[in-house]
mmCIF file of C-alpha atoms in Angstrom:
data_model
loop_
_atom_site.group_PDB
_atom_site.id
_atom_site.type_symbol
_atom_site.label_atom_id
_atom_site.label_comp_id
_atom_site.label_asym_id
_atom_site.label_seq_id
_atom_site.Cartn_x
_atom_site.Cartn_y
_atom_site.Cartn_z
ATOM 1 C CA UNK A 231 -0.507 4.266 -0.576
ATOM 2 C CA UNK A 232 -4.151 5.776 -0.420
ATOM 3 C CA UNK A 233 -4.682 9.386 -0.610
ATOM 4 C CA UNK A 234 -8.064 10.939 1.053
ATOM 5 C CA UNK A 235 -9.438 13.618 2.373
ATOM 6 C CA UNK A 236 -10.295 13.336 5.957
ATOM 7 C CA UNK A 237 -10.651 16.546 8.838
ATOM 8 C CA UNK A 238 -10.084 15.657 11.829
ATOM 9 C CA UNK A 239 -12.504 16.638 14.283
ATOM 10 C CA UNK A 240 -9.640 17.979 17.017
ATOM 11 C CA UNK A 241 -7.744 19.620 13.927
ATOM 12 C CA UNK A 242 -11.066 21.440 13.200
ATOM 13 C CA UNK A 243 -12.053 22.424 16.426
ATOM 14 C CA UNK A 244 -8.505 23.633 16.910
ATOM 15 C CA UNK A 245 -9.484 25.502 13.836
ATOM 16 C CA UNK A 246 -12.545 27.338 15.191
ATOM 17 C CA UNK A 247 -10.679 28.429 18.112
ATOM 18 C CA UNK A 248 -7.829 29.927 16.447
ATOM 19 C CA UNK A 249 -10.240 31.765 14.227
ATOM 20 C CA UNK A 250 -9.239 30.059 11.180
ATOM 21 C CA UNK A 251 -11.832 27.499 10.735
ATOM 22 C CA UNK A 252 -12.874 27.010 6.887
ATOM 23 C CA UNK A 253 -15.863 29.050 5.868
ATOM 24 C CA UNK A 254 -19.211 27.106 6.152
ATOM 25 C CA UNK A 255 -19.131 26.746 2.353
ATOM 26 C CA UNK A 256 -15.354 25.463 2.030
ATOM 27 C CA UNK A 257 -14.855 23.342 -0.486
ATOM 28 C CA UNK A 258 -13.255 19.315 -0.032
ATOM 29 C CA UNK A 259 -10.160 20.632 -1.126
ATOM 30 C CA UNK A 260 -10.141 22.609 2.090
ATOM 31 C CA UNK A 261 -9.877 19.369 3.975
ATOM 32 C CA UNK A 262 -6.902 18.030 5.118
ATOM 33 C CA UNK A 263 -5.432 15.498 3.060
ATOM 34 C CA UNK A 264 -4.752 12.673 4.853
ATOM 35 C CA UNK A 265 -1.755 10.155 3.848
ATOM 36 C CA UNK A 266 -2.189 6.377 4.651
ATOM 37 C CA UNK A 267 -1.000 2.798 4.410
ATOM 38 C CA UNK A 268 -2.624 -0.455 4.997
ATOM 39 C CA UNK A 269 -0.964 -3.545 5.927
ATOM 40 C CA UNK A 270 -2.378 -7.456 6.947
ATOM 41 C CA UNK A 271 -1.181 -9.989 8.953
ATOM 42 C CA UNK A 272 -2.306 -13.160 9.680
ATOM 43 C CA UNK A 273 -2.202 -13.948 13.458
ATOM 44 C CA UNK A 274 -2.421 -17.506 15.560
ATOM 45 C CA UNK A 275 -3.777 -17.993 18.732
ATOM 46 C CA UNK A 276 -1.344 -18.811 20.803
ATOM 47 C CA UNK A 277 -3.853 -19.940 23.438
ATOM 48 C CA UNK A 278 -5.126 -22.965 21.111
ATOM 49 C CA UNK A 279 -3.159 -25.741 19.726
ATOM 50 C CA UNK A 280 -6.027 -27.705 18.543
ATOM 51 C CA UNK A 281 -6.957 -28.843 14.633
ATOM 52 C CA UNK A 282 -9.417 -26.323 13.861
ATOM 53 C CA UNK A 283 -8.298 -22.691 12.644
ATOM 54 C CA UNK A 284 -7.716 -20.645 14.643
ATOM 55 C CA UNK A 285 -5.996 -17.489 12.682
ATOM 56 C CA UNK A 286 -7.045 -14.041 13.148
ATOM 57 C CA UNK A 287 -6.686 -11.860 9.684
ATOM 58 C CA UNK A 288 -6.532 -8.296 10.989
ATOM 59 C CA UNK A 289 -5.660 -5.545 8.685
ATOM 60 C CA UNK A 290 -4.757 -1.687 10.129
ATOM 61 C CA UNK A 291 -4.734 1.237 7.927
ATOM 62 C CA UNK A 292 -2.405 4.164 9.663
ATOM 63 C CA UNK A 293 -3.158 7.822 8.474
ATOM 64 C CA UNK A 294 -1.524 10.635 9.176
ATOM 65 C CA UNK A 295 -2.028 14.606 7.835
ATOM 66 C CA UNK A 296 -0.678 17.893 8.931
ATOM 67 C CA UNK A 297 -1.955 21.481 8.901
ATOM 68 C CA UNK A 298 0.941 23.766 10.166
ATOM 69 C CA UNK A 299 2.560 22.588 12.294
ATOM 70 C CA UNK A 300 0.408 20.240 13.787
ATOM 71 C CA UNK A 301 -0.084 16.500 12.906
ATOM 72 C CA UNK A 302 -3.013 14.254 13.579
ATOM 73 C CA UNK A 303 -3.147 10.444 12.812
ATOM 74 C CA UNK A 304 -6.060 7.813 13.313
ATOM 75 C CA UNK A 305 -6.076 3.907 12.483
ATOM 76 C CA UNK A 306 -8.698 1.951 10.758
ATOM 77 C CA UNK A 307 -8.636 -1.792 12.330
ATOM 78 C CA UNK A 308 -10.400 -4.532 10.738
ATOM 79 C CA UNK A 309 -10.842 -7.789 11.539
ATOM 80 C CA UNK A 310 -11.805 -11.409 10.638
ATOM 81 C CA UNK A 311 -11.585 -14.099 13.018
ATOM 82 C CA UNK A 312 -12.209 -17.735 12.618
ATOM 83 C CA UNK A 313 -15.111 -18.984 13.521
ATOM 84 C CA UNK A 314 -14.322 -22.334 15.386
ATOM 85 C CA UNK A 315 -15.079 -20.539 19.098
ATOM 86 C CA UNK A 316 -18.159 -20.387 20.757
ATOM 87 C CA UNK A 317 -20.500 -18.193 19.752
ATOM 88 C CA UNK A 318 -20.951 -16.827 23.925
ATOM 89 C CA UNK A 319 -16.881 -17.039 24.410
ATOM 90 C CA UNK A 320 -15.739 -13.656 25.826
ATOM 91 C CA UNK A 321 -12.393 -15.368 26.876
ATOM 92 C CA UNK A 322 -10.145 -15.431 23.570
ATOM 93 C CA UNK A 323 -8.062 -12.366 24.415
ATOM 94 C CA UNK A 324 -7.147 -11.566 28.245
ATOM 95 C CA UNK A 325 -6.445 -8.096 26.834
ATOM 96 C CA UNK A 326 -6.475 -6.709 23.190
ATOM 97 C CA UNK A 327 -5.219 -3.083 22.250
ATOM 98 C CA UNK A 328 -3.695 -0.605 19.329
ATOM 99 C CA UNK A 329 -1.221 1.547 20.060
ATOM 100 C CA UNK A 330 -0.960 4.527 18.067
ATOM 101 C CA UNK A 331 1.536 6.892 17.663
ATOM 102 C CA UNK A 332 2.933 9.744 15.856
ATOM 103 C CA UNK A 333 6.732 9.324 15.273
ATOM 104 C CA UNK A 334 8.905 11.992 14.439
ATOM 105 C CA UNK A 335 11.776 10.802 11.371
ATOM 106 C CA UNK A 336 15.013 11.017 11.529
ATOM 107 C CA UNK A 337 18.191 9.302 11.020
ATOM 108 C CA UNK A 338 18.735 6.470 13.652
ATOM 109 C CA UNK A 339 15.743 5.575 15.717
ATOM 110 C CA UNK A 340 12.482 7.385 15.334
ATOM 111 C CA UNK A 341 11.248 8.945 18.644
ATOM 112 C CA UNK A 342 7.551 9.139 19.886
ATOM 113 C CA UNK A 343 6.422 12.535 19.496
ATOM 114 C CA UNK A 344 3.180 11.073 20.998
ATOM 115 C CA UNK A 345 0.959 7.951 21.839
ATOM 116 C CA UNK A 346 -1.850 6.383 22.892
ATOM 117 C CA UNK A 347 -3.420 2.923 23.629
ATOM 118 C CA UNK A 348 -7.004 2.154 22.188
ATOM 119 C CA UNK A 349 -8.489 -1.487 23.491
ATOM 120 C CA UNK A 350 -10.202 -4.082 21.242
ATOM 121 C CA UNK A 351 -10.778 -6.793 23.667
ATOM 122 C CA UNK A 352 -14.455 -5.997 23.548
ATOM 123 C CA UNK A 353 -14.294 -5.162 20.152
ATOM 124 C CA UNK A 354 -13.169 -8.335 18.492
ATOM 125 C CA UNK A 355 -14.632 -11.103 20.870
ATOM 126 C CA UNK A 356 -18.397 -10.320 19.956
ATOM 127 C CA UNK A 357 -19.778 -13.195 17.682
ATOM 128 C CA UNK A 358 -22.667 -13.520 15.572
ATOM 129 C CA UNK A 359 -25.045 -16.177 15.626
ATOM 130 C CA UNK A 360 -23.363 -18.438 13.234
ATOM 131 C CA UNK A 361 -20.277 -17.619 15.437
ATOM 132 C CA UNK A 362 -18.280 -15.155 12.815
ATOM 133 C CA UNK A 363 -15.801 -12.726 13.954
ATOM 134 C CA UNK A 364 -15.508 -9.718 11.764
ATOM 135 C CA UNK A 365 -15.536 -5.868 12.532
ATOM 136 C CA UNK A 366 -13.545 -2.778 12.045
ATOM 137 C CA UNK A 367 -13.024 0.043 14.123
ATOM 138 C CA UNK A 368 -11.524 3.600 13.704
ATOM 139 C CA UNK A 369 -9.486 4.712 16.487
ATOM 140 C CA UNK A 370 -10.261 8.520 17.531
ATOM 141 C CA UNK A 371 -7.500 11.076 16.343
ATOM 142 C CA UNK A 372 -5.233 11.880 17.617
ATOM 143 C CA UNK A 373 -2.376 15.381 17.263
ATOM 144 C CA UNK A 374 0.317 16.858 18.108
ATOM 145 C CA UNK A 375 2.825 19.211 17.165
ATOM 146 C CA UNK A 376 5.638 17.727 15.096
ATOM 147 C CA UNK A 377 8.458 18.648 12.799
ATOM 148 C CA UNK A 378 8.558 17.782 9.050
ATOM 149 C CA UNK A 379 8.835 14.255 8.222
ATOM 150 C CA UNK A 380 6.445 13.069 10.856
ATOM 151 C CA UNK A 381 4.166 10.294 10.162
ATOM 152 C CA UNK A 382 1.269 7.928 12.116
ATOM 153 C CA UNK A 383 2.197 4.285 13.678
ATOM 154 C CA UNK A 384 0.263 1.508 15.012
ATOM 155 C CA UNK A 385 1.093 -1.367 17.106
ATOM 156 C CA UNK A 386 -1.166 -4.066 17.582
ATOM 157 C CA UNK A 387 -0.883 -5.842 21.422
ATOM 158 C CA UNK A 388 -2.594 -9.145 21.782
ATOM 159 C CA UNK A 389 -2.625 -11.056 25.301
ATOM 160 C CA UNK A 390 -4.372 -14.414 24.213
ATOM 161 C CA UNK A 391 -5.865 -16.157 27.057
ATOM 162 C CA UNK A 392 -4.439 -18.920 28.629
ATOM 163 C CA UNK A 393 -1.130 -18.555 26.662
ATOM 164 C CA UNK A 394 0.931 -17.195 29.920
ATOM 165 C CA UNK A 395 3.012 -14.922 27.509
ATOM 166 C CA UNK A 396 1.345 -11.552 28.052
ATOM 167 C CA UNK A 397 0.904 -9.123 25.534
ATOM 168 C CA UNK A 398 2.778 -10.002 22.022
ATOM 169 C CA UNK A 399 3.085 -7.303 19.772
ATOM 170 C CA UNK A 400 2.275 -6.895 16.169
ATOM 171 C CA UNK A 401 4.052 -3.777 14.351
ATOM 172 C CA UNK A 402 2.068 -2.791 11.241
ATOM 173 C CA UNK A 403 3.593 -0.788 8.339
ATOM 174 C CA UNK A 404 3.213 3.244 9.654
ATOM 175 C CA UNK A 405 1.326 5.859 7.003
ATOM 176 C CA UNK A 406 3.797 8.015 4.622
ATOM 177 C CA UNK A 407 5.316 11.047 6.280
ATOM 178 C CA UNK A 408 3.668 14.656 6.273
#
């Protein structure tokens, strides 16, 4: 479990407009503190069953952090694809997305408090020269008000072209509660 400190920008400009914003010479330890866990997996494409590699290593690290009653979570995605596929080819994924999502604990099933879907398709297909397929991006943040115990989610959707099985999903380990 990593510990940082992280404000996010919608907790802080909720901040400002509730008149309790941090001075201008707040200290880090004013900042929220921000709970998180990372988790990998290692992903085929379904849309290839030929002899070169073809995994996709992507890695998501779900944060969450609360100040009242109010919780906000964002997801770091990273990524390393192989890089067997044409350097040009925009048509490995006919959709890619994270879903993330602040969940509310309890005992049973954990409900949504909230959600939202960020896509990747653009994101991940992009190629350098020598045809490599790494990147990370950090979704925006995202809040809500929630009850103790909440913490962040993420989902990873994948819709590999040519496959004919839609969107699979990927669940990914959620961030510590807050």
């Amino acid at each position: 479990m990593n510990t940082i400190k992280y404000m996010p920008a919608a907790v802080a400009a909720g901040a400002v407009l509730a008149g309790t914003a941090p001075a201008a010479t707040a200290t880090p330890a004013a900042a929220l503190t921000c709970r998180c866990t990372t988790s990998t997996q290692t992903i085929d494409d379904s849309g290839y069953s030929g002899p070169a590699p073809d995994n996709w290593d992507i890695k998501i690290q779900t944060c969450a952090a609360r100040s009242g009653s109010t919780v906000s979570a964002y997801a770091d995605v990273t990524w390393d694809g192989p890089a067997f596929y044409a350097t040009t080819d925009a048509t490995i994924f006919d959709g890619a997305k994270v879903r993330l999502k602040i969940m509310q604990s309890c005992e049973g099933t954990d409900p949504v408090v909230v959600e939202r879907d960020f896509q990747l398709k653009e994101r991940l297909e992009p190629a350098t020269s020598s045809g490599d397929r790494t990147g990370r991006y950090r979704t925006p943040t995202i809040s809500h008000r929630a009850g103790s115990g909440a913490y962040a989610d993420a989902v990873l959707f994948l819709d590999w072209h040519k496959d004919g099985r839609g969107y699979g999903a990927h669940d990914y380990k959620g961030s510590p509660t807050v």
